[in-house]
Coordinates of C-alpha atoms in Angstrom, one line a residue:
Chain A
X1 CA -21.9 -39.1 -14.3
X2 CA -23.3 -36.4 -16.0
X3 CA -26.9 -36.9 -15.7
X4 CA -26.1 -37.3 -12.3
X5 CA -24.4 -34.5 -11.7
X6 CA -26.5 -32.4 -13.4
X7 CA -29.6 -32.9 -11.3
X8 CA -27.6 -32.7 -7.9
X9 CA -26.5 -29.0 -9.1
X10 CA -30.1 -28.3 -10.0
X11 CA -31.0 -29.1 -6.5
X12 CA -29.3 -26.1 -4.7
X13 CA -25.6 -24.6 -5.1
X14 CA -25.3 -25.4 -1.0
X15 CA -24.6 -28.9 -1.6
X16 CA -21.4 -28.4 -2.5
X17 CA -18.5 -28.0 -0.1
X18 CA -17.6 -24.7 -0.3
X19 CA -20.3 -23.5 2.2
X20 CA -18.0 -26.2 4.4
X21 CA -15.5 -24.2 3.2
X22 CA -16.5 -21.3 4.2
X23 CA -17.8 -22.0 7.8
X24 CA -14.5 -23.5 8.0
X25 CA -12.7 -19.9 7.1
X26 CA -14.8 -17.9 8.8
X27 CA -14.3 -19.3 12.3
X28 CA -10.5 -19.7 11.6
X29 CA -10.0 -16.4 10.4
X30 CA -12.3 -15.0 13.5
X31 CA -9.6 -17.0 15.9
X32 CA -6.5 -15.3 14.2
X33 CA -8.0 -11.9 14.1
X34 CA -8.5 -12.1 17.8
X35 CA -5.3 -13.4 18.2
X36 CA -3.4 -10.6 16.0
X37 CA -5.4 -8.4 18.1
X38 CA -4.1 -8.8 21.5
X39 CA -1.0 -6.9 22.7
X40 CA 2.3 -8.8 22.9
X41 CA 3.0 -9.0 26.6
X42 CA 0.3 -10.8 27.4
X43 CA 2.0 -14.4 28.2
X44 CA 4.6 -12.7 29.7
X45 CA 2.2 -10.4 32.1
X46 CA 0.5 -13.3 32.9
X47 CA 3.9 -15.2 34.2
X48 CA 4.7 -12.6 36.0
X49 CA 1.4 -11.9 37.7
X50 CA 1.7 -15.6 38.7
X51 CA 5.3 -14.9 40.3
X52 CA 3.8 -12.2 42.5
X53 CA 0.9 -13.7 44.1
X54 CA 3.0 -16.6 44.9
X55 CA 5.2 -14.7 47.0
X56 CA 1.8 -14.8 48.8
X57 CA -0.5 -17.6 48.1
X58 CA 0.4 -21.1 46.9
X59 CA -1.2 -20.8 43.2
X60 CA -0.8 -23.2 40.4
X61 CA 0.1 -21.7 36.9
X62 CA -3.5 -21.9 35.8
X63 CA -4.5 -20.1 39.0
X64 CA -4.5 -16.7 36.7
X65 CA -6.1 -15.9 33.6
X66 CA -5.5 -13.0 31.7
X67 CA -8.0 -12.0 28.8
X68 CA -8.0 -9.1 26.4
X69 CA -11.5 -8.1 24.7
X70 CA -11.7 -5.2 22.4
X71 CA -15.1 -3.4 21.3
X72 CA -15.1 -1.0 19.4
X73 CA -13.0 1.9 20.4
X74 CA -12.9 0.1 24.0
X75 CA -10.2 -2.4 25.2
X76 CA -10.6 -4.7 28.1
X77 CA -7.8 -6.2 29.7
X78 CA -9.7 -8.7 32.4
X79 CA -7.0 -10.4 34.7
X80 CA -8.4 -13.4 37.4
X81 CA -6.9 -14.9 39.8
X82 CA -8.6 -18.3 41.7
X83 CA -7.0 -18.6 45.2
X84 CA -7.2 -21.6 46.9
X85 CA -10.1 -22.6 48.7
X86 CA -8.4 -23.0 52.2
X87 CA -5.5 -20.5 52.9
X88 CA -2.4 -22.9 54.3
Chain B
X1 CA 5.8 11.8 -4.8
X2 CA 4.9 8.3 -6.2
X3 CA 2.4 5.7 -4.7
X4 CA 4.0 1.8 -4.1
X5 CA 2.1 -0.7 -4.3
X6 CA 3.0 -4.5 -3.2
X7 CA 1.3 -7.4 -5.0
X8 CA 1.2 -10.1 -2.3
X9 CA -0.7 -13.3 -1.3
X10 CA 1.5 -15.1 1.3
X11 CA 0.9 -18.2 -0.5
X12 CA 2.8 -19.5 -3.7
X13 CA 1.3 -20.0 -7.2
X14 CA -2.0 -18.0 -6.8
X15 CA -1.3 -15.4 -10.1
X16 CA 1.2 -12.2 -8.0
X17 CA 3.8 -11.8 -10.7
X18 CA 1.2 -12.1 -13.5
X19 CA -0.6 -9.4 -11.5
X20 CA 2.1 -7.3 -11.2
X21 CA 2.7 -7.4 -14.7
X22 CA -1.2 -6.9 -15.5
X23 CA -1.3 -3.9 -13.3
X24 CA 2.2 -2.1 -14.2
X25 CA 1.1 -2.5 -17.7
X26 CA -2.3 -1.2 -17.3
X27 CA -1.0 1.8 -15.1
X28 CA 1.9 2.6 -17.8
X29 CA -0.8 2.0 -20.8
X30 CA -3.1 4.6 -19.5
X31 CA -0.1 7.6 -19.3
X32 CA 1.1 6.7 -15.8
X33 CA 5.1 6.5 -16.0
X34 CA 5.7 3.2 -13.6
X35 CA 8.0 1.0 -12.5
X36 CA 7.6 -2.7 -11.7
X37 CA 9.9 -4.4 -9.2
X38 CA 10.7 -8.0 -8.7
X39 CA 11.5 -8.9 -5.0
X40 CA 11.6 -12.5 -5.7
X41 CA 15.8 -12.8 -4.8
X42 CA 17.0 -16.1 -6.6
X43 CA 13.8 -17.0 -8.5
X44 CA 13.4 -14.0 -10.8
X45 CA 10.3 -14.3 -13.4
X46 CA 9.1 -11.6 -13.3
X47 CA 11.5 -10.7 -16.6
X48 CA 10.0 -13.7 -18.2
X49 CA 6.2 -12.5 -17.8
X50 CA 7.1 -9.5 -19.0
X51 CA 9.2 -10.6 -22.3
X52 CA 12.4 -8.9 -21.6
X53 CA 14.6 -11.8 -19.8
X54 CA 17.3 -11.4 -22.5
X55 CA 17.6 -7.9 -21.9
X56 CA 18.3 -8.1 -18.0
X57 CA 22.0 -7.3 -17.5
X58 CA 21.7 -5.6 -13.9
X59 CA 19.6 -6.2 -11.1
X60 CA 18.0 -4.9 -8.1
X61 CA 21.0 -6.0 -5.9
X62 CA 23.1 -4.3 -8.1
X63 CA 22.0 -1.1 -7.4
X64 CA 21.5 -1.4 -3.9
X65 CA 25.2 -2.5 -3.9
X66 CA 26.2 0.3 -6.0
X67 CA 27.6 -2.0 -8.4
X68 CA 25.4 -0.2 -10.9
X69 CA 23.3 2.7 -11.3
X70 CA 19.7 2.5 -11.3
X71 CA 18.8 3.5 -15.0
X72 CA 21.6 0.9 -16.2
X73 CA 19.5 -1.5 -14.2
X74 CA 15.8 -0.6 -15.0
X75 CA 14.4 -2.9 -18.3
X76 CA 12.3 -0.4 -20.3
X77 CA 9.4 -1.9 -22.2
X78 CA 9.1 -2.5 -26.0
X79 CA 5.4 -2.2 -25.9
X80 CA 4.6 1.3 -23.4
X81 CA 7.2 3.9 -23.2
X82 CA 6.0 4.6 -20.0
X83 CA 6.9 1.4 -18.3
X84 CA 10.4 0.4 -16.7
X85 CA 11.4 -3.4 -15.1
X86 CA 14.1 -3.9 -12.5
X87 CA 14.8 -7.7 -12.2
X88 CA 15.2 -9.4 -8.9
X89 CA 18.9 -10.5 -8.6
X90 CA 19.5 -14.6 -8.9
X91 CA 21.8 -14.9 -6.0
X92 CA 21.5 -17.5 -3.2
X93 CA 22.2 -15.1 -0.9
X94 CA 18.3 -13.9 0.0
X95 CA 19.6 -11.1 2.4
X96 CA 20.6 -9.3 -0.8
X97 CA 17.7 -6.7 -0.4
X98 CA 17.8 -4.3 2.8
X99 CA 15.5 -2.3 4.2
X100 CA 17.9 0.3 4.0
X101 CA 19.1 -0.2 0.1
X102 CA 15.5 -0.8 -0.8
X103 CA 14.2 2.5 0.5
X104 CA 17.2 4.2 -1.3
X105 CA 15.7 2.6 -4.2
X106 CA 12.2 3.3 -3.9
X107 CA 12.7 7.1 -2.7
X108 CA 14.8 7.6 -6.0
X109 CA 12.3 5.7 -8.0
X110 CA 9.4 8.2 -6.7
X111 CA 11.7 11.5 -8.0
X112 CA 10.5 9.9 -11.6
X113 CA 7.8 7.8 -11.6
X114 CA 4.0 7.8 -10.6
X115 CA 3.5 4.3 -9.4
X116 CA 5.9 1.3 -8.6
X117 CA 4.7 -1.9 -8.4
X118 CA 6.2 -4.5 -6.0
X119 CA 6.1 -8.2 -7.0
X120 CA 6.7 -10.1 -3.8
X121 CA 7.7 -13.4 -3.6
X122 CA 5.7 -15.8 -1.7
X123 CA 5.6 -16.6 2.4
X124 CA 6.4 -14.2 4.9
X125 CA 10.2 -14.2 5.2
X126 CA 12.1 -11.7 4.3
X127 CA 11.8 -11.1 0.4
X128 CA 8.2 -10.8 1.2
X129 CA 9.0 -8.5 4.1
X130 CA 11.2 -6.4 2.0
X131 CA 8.1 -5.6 -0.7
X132 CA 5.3 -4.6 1.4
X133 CA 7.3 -2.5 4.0
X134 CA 7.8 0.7 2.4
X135 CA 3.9 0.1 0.9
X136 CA 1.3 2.8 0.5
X137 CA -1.3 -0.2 -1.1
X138 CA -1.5 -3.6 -1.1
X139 CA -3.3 -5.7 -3.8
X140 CA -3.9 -9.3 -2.0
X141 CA -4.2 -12.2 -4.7
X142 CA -6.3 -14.5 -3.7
X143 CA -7.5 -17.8 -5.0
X144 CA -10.9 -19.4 -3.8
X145 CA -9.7 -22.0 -2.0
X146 CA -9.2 -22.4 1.8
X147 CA -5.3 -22.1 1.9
X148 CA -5.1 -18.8 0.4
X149 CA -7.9 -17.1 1.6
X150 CA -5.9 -17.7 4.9
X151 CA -2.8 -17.3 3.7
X152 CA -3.9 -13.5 2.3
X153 CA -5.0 -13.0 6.2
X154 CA -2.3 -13.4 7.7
X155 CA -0.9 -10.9 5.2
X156 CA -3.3 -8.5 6.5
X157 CA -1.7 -9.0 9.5
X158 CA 1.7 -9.2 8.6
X159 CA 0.9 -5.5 6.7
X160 CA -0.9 -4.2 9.2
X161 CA 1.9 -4.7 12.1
X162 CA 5.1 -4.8 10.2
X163 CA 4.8 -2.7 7.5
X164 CA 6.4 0.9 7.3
X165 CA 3.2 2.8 7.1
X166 CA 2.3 0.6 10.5
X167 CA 5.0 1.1 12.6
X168 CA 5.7 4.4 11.9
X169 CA 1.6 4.6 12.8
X170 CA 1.0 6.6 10.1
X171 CA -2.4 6.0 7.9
X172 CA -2.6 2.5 7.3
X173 CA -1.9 0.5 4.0
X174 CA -5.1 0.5 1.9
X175 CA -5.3 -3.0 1.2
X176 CA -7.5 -4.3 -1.6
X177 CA -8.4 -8.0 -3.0
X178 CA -8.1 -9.5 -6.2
X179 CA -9.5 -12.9 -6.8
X180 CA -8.3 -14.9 -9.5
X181 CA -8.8 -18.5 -11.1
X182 CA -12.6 -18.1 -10.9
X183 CA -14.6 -20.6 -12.3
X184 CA -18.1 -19.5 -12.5
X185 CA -19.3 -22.9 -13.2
X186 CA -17.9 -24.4 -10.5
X187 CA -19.2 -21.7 -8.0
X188 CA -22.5 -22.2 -9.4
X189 CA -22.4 -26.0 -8.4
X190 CA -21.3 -25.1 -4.8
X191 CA -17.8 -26.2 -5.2
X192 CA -16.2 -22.8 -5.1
X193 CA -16.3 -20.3 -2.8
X194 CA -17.7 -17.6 -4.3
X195 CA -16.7 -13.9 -4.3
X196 CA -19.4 -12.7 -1.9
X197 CA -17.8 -15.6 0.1
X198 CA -14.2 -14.5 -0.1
X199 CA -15.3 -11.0 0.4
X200 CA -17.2 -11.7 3.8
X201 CA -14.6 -13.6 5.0
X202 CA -11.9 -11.3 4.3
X203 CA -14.2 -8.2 4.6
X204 CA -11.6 -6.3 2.3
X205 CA -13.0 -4.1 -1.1
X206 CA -12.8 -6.1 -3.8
X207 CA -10.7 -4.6 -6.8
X208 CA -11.5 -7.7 -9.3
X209 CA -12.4 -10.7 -10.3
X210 CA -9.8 -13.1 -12.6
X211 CA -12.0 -15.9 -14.3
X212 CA -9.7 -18.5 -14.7
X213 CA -8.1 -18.4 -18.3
X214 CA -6.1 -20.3 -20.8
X215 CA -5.4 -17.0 -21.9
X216 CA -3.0 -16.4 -18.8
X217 CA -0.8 -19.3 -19.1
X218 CA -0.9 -18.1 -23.0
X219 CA 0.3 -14.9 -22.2
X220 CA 3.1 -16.1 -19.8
X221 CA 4.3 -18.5 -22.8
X222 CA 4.9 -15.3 -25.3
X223 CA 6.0 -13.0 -22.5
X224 CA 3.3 -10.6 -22.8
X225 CA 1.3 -9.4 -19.6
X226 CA -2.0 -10.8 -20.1
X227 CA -3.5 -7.5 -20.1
X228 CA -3.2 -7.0 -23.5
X229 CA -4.8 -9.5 -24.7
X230 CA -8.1 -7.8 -24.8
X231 CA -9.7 -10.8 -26.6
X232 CA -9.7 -12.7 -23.4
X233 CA -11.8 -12.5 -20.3
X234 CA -8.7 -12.1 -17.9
X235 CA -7.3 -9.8 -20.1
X236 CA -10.3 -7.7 -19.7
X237 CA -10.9 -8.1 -16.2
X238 CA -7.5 -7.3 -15.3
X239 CA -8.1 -4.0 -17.4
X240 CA -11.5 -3.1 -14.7
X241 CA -9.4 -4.3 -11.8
X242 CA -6.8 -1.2 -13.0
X243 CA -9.8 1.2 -13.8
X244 CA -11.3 0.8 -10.4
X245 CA -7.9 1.0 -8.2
X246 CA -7.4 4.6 -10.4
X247 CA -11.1 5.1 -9.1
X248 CA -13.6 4.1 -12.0
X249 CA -16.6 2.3 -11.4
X250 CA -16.9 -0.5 -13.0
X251 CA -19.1 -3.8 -12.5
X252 CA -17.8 -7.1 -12.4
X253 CA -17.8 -8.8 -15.4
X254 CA -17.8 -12.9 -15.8
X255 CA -19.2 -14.3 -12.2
X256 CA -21.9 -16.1 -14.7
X257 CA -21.5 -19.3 -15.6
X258 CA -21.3 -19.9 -19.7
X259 CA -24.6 -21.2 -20.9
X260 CA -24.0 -24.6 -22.2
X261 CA -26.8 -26.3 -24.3
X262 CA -28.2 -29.5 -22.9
X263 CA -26.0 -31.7 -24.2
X264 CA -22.8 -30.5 -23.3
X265 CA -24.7 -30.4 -20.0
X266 CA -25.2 -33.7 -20.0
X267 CA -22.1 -35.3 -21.1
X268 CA -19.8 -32.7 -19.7
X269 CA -18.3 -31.9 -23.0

């Protein structure tokens, strides 16, 4: 076991799994950041954007999505609403 | 006015209280009068690290419920004048601690003393709450492994929306990470994320590296915060990691694997 080990180490400290480790963290951590990042009301905006346009239009729930980028000192908030292809 | 700083991690086990007790004894030993608190409600060990559990005769829930005053409560230390322990209370009852009766605590704490270390206790519920609200810095322990590197982030979260300092949007927490339990050897063979690793993925300054240590769970035995014993590799390294938070510059010391001759190499001796 030894020997063996020993020559797997000697062929390059990537072998290992803690570069899976770390491509594992790094796109986790990425997701929650973005996450933590957006403002609270979102899900609630959202439903209630839905509530108004079907007043309207006959929309399903996914009809609207609401995004929210930030760059730098910049914050997007990107709402977009699909309406149906045919109005009834 | 004093600065607080909470020793957290989110996730159990990874080396906060022997932290704590590394960096209150290390600010006390270099003149700074501090005080370390232990915010773990119903687990108290804090007093154990430290070697004064048979001197504890009030706690922290004590003096928030005015059932004694603070210096009856506050431990001082055998080994550096300048150092002072209040032991968490061992009550079931984990809404012992308020936000309230805490910052009474601190705010009278910071009349006398330079720095106060908070020990929190692990997770994010309230104990842990309680210790990094009224924060100025926050020392994230970290172990190289997947759970608590993202454990520690959602800490940086947690302090960055719930803390004091962030909801009263005043200057932020400065947050620093400690990693400890590092094996060299084993980050070497690729099977432990590494502290350029940790550090990329957490993108936070890096205030020290902990080799992992039979000297720690040594220390813990006798009761004496591993920092002073300056013979070992974490005792040293926990001595830079208090050097650099008051400032110093100081390289890391013992991210290179030990040299072992061939034959050990072979036979993993």
């Amino acid at each position: 076991m030894g020997l063996i080990d020993y020559f797997r180490s000697a062929a390059g400290p990537n072998k290992g799994s803690a570069s899976v480790a770390k491509e594992r963290l790094r796109i986790l951590v990425a997701h929650d950041r973005a996450a933590r990042d957006r403002p609270f009301y979102l899900p609630k905006l959202q439903e209630e954007i839905v509530a108004v346009i079907r007043k309207y239009v006959a929309v399903d729930n996914d009809a609207v999505s609401v995004n929210y980028e930030q760059e730098d000192s910049q914050e997007i908030l990107e709402v977009n609403i699909v309406l149906p292809e045919s109005p009834p | 006015m004093a600065r607080t700083i909470v020793i957290t991690s989110g996730k159990g086990g990874v080396g906060k209280t022997t932290t704590a007790a590394a960096m209150a004894m290390g600010l006390a030993q270099r003149g700074h009068r501090t005080a370390v608190i232990d915010f773990d409600v119903g687990l108290r060990n804090l007093d154990l690290v430290m070697g004064c559990e048979r001197r504890v005769v009030y706690d922290f829930a004590n003096v928030i419920n005015g059932e004694a005053n603070l210096n009856q409560a506050l431990i001082r230390d055998k080994r550096c004048e300048n150092l002072f322990i209040l032991p968490a209370s061992q009550t079931r009852d984990k809404e012992a601690l308020t936000l309230e009766g805490v910052g009474q605590v601190l705010e009278e704490l910071g009349k006398t003393y330079e720095y106060i270390v908070c020990d929190s206790p692990a997770g994010i519920e309230h104990g842990a709450l309680m210790a990094m609200y009224y924060a100025d810095d926050a020392l994230l322990v970290t172990n190289p492994e997947v759970s608590s590197v993202r454990d520690s982030d959602r800490m940086l979260g947690i302090l960055s929306s719930k803390s004091r300092r962030a909801l009263q949007g005043e200057e932020p927490i400065r947050e620093f990470l400690l990693l400890t339990r590092y094996s060299p050897e084993r980050v070497a063979r690729g099977e432990m994320l590494g502290l350029e690793d940790v550090q990329e993925i957490l993108a936070l300054y890096m205030l020290g590296v902990i080799p992992e240590s039979k000297s720690v769970l040594n220390a813990s035995n006798a009761g004496n915060p591993v920092i002073l014993d300056q013979e070992s590799d974490a005792g040293i390294a926990y001595s830079d990691m208090v050097a650099r938070y008051l400032g110093e510059e100081r390289p890391m010391r013992f991210l290179d694997p030990e040299r072992k001759g061939l034959f050990s190499r072979l036979f993993r001796g």
